[in-house]
Coordinates of C-alpha atoms and ligand atoms in Angstrom, one line a residue:
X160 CA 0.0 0.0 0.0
X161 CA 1.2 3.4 -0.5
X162 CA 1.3 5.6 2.2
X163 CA 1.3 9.2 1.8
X164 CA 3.7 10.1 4.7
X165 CA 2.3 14.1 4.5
X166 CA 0.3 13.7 7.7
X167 CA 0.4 13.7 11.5
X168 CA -0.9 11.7 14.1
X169 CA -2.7 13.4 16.9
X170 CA -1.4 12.2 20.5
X171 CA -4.0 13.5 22.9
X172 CA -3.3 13.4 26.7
X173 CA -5.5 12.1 29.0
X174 CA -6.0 11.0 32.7
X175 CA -9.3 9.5 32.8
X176 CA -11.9 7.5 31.0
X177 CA -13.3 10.3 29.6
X178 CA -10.3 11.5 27.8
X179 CA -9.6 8.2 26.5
X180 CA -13.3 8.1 25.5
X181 CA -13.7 11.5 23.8
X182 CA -9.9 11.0 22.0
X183 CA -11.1 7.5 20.9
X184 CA -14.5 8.4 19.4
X185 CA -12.4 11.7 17.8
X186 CA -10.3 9.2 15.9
X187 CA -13.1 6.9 14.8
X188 CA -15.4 9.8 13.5
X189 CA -12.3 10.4 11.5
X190 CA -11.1 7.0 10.4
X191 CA -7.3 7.8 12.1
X192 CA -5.1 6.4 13.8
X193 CA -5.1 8.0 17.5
X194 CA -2.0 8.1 19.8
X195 CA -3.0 8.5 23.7
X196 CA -0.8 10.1 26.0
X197 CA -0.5 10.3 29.7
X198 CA 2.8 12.2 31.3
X199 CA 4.5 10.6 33.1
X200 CA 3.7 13.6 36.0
X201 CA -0.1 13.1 35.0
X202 CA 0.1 9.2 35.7
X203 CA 1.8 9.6 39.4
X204 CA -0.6 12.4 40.4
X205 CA -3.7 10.9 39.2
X206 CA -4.6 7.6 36.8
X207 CA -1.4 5.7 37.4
X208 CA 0.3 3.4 34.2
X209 CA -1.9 0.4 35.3
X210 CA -5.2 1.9 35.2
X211 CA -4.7 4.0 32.2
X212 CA -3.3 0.9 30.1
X213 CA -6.4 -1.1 31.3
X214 CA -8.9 1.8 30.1
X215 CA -7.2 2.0 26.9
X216 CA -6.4 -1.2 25.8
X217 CA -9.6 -2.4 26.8
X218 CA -11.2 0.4 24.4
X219 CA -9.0 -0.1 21.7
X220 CA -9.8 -3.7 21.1
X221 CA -13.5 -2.4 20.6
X222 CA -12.1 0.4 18.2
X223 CA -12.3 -0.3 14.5
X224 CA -9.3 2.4 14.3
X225 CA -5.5 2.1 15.6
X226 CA -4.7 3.3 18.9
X227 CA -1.0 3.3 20.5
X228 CA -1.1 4.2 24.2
X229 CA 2.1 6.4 25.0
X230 CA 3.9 7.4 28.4
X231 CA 5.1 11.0 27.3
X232 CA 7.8 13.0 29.3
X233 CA 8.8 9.9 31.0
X234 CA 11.8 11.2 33.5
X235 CA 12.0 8.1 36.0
X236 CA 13.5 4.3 35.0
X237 CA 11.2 3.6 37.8
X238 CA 8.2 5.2 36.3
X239 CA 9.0 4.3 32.6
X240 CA 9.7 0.5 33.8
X241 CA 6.5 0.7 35.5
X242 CA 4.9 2.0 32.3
X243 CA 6.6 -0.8 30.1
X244 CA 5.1 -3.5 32.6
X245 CA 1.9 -2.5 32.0
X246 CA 1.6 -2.9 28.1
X247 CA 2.4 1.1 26.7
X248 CA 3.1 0.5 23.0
X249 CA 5.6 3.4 23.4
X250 CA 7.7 5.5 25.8
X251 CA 9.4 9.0 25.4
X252 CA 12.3 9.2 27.3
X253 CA 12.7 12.8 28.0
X254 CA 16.3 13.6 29.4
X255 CA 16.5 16.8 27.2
X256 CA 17.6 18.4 30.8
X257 CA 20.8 16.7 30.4
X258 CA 24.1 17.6 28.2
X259 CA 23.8 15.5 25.2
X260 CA 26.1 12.6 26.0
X261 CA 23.9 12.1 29.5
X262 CA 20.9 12.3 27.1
X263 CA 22.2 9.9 24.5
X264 CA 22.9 7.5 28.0
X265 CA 19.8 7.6 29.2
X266 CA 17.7 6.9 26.0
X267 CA 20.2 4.4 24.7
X268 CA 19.0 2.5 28.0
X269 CA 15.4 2.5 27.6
X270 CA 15.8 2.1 24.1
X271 CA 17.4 -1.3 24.8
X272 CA 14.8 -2.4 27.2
X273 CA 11.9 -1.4 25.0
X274 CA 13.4 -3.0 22.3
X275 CA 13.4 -6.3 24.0
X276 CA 9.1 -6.5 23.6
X277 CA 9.0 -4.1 20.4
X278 CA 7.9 -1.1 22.3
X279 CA 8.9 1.9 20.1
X280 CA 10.8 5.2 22.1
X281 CA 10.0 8.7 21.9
X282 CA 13.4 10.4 22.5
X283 CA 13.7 14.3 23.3
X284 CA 17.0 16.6 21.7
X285 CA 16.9 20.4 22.4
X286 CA 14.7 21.2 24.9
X287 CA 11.1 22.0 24.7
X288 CA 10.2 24.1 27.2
X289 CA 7.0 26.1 28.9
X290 CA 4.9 28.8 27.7
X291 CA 4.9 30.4 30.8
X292 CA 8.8 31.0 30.9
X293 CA 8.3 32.0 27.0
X294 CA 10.9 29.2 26.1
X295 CA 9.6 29.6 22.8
X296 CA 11.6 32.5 21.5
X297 CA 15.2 31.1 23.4
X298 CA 16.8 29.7 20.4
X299 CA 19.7 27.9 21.8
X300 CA 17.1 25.8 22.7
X301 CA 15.9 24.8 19.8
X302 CA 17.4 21.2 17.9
X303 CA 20.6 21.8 16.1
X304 CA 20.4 19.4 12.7
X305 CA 23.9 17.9 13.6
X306 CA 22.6 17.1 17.5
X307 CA 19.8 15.1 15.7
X308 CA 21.5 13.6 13.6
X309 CA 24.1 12.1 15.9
X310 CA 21.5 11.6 18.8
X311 CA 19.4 8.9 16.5
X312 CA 22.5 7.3 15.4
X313 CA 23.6 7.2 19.1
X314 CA 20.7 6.0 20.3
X315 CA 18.7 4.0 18.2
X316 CA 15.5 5.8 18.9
X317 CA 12.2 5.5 16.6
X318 CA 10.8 9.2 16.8
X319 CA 12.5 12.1 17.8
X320 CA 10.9 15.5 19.4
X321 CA 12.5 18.3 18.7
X322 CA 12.4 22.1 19.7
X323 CA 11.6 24.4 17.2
X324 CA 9.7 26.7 18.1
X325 CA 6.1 25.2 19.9
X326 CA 6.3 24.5 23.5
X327 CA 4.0 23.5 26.2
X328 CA 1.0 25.4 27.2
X329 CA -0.7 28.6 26.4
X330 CA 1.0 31.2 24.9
X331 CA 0.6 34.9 26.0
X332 CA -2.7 36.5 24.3
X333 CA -2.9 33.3 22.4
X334 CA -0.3 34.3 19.8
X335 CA 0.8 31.8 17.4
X336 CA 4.0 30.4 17.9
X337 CA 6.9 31.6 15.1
X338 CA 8.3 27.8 14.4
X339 CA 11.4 27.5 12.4
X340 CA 10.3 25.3 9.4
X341 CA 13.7 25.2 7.6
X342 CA 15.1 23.3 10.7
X343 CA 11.8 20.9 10.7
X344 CA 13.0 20.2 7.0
X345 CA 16.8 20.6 7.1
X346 CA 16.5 17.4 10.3
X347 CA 13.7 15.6 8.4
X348 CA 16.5 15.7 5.3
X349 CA 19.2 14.9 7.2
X350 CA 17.5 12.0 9.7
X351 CA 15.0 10.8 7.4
X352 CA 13.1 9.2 11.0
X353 CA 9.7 10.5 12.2
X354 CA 9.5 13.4 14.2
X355 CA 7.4 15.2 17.2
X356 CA 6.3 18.8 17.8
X357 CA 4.8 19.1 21.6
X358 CA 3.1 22.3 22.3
X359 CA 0.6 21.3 20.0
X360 CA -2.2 23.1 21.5
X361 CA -2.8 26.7 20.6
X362 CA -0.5 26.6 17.9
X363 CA -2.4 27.7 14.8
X364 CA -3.7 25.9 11.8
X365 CA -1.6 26.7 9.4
X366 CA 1.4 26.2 11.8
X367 CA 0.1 22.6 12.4
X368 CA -0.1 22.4 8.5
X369 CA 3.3 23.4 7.5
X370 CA 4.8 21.6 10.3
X371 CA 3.3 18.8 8.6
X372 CA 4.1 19.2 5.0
X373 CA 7.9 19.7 6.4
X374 CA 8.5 16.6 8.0
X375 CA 6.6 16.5 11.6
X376 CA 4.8 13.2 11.7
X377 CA 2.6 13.1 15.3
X378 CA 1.5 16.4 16.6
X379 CA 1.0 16.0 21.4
X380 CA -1.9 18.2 22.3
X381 CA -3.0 18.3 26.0
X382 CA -3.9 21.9 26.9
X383 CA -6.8 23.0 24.5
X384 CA -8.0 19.7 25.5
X385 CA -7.6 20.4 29.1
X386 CA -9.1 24.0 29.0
X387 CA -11.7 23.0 26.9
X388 CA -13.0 20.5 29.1
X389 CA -12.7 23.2 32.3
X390 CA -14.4 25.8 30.1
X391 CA -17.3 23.3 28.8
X392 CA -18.0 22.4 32.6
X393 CA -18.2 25.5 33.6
X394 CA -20.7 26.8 31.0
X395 CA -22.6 23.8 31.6
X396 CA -22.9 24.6 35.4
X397 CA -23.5 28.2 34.9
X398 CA -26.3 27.5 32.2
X399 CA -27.7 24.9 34.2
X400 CA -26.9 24.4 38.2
X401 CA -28.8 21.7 38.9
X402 CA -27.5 19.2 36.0
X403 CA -26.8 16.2 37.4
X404 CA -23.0 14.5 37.6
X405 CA -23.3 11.9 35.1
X406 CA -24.3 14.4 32.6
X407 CA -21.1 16.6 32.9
X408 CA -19.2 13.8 33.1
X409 CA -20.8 12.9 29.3
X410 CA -20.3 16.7 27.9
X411 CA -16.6 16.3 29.2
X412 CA -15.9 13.3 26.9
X413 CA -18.1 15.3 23.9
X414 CA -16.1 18.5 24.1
X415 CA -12.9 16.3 24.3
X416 CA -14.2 14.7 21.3
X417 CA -14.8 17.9 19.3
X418 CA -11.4 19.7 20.3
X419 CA -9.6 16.6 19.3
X420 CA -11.5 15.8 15.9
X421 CA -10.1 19.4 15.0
X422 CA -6.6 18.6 15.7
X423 CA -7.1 15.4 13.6
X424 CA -8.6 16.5 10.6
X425 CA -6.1 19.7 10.9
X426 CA -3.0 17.4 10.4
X427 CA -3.7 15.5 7.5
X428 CA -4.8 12.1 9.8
X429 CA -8.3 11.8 8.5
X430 CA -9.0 8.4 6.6
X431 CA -5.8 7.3 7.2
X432 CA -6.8 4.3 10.0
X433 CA -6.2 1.8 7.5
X434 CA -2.5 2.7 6.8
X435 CA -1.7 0.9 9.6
Ligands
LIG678 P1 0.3 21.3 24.9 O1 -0.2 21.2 26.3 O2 0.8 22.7 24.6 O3 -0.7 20.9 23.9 O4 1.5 20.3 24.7 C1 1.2 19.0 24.9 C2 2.5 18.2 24.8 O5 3.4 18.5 24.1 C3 2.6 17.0 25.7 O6 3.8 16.4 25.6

């Protein structure tokens, strides 16, 4: 089959069932293929590695669409073994913190335990930052092609996110981000492996777009979906005080649905289930 590789896949985070739900039914009103996410933060505060894996897998076995289940940001062996024990088709192993040869240390480690039971890695090179410390526009931390290069040679990784310009979070006033789509191109060219933007959310259309046609390949959105969800239930209890739990609970997973089926159909990933 030819597979037209101008498209991302949407990796939503979640931490309950109806995230998993409302990104789920997103991906089959689409006909994509649907990444879910949990950090690895999210999973120790709130639906830990166990749980998550058992909402998802057992909802994906019903889908009639692929779904991967991802820890994202994982920090901790102990939380990313913990993760790999309970069935996640993928891990990122974030040590972007670290100078690059600590990096390269790290991954290459989880890279050869994931390995072992085909479960692909997410490594991080550059450093993707916050919003709220506008790590956006500090460009020496954005990927240098060479860094990426070496790093997936050194490593062995399957995907690769890399800074260029998005980051997590809302930005100020909700101005679009300024991403630099040479470098997207220039590492795409010179790594030829799939590649992550994070800091999907808030990010503009056309950014998401571009992104795309230059190389990025799954998009991580967590805080529109987040918001959206706060904002829905709070309209919900304005309009209506008295509405009852259950009902919420249900708008929750729709408006989850609705911000997600956006981000799918925005990134190229509609009707493209069957590609895997
Ligand atoms: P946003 O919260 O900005 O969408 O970023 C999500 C993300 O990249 C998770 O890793």
């Amino acid at each position: 089959m030819q597979i037209n590789i101008f498209y991302g896949v949407i990796s939503a985070s979640v931490i309950n069932l109806e995230l998993v739900r409302g990104a789920i039914r997103a991906a089959q009103e689409e006909n994509a293929p649907i990444i879910i996410n949990i950090v690895q933060g999210q999973m120790s505060k709130h639906g830990d590695g166990e749980i998550i894996s058992g909402i998802v897998r057992t909802l994906a076995a019903r889908a009639t669409v692929p779904v991967a289940l991802n820890l994202d940001h994982g920090k901790d062996y102990e939380r990313i073994t913990h993760a790999f024990r309970h069935q996640f088709s993928s891990i990122m192993i974030d040590a972007s913190e670290y100078p690059l040869e600590e990096n390269i240390r790290r991954t290459k480690e989880v890279v050869t335990l994931c390995h072992s039971q085909n479960v692909t890695v997410e490594g991080e090179i550059g450093f993707i930052g916050q919003a709220a410390n506008a790590d956006e526009k500090k460009l020496d931390l954005f990927t240098r092609v060479e860094d990426a290069v070496y790093f997936f040679e050194a490593t062995g990784v399957d995907a690769m996110a890399i800074a260029v310009g998005t980051v997590h979070g809302k930005y100020p006033s909700h101005l679009a981000p300024k991403i630099d789509f040479d470098r997207i191109s220039q590492i795409k060219q010179a790594t030829g492996k799939p590649l992550v933007l994070h800091g999907g959310s808030d990010s503009g259309e056309d950014n998401i777009r571009q992104a795309v046609a230059c190389g990025i390949n799954k998009i991580n959105v967590c805080t529109d979906t987040f918001v959206g969800c706060k904002e829905g239930l709070k309209t919900i209890l304005q309009e209506t005080p008295d509405v009852d739990f259950m009902t919420m609970m249900i708008n929750m997973e729709t408006t989850a649905k609705n911000i997600l089926q956006k981000y799918i159909y925005i990134s190229g990933s509609s009707g493209k289930a069957a590609n895997f």
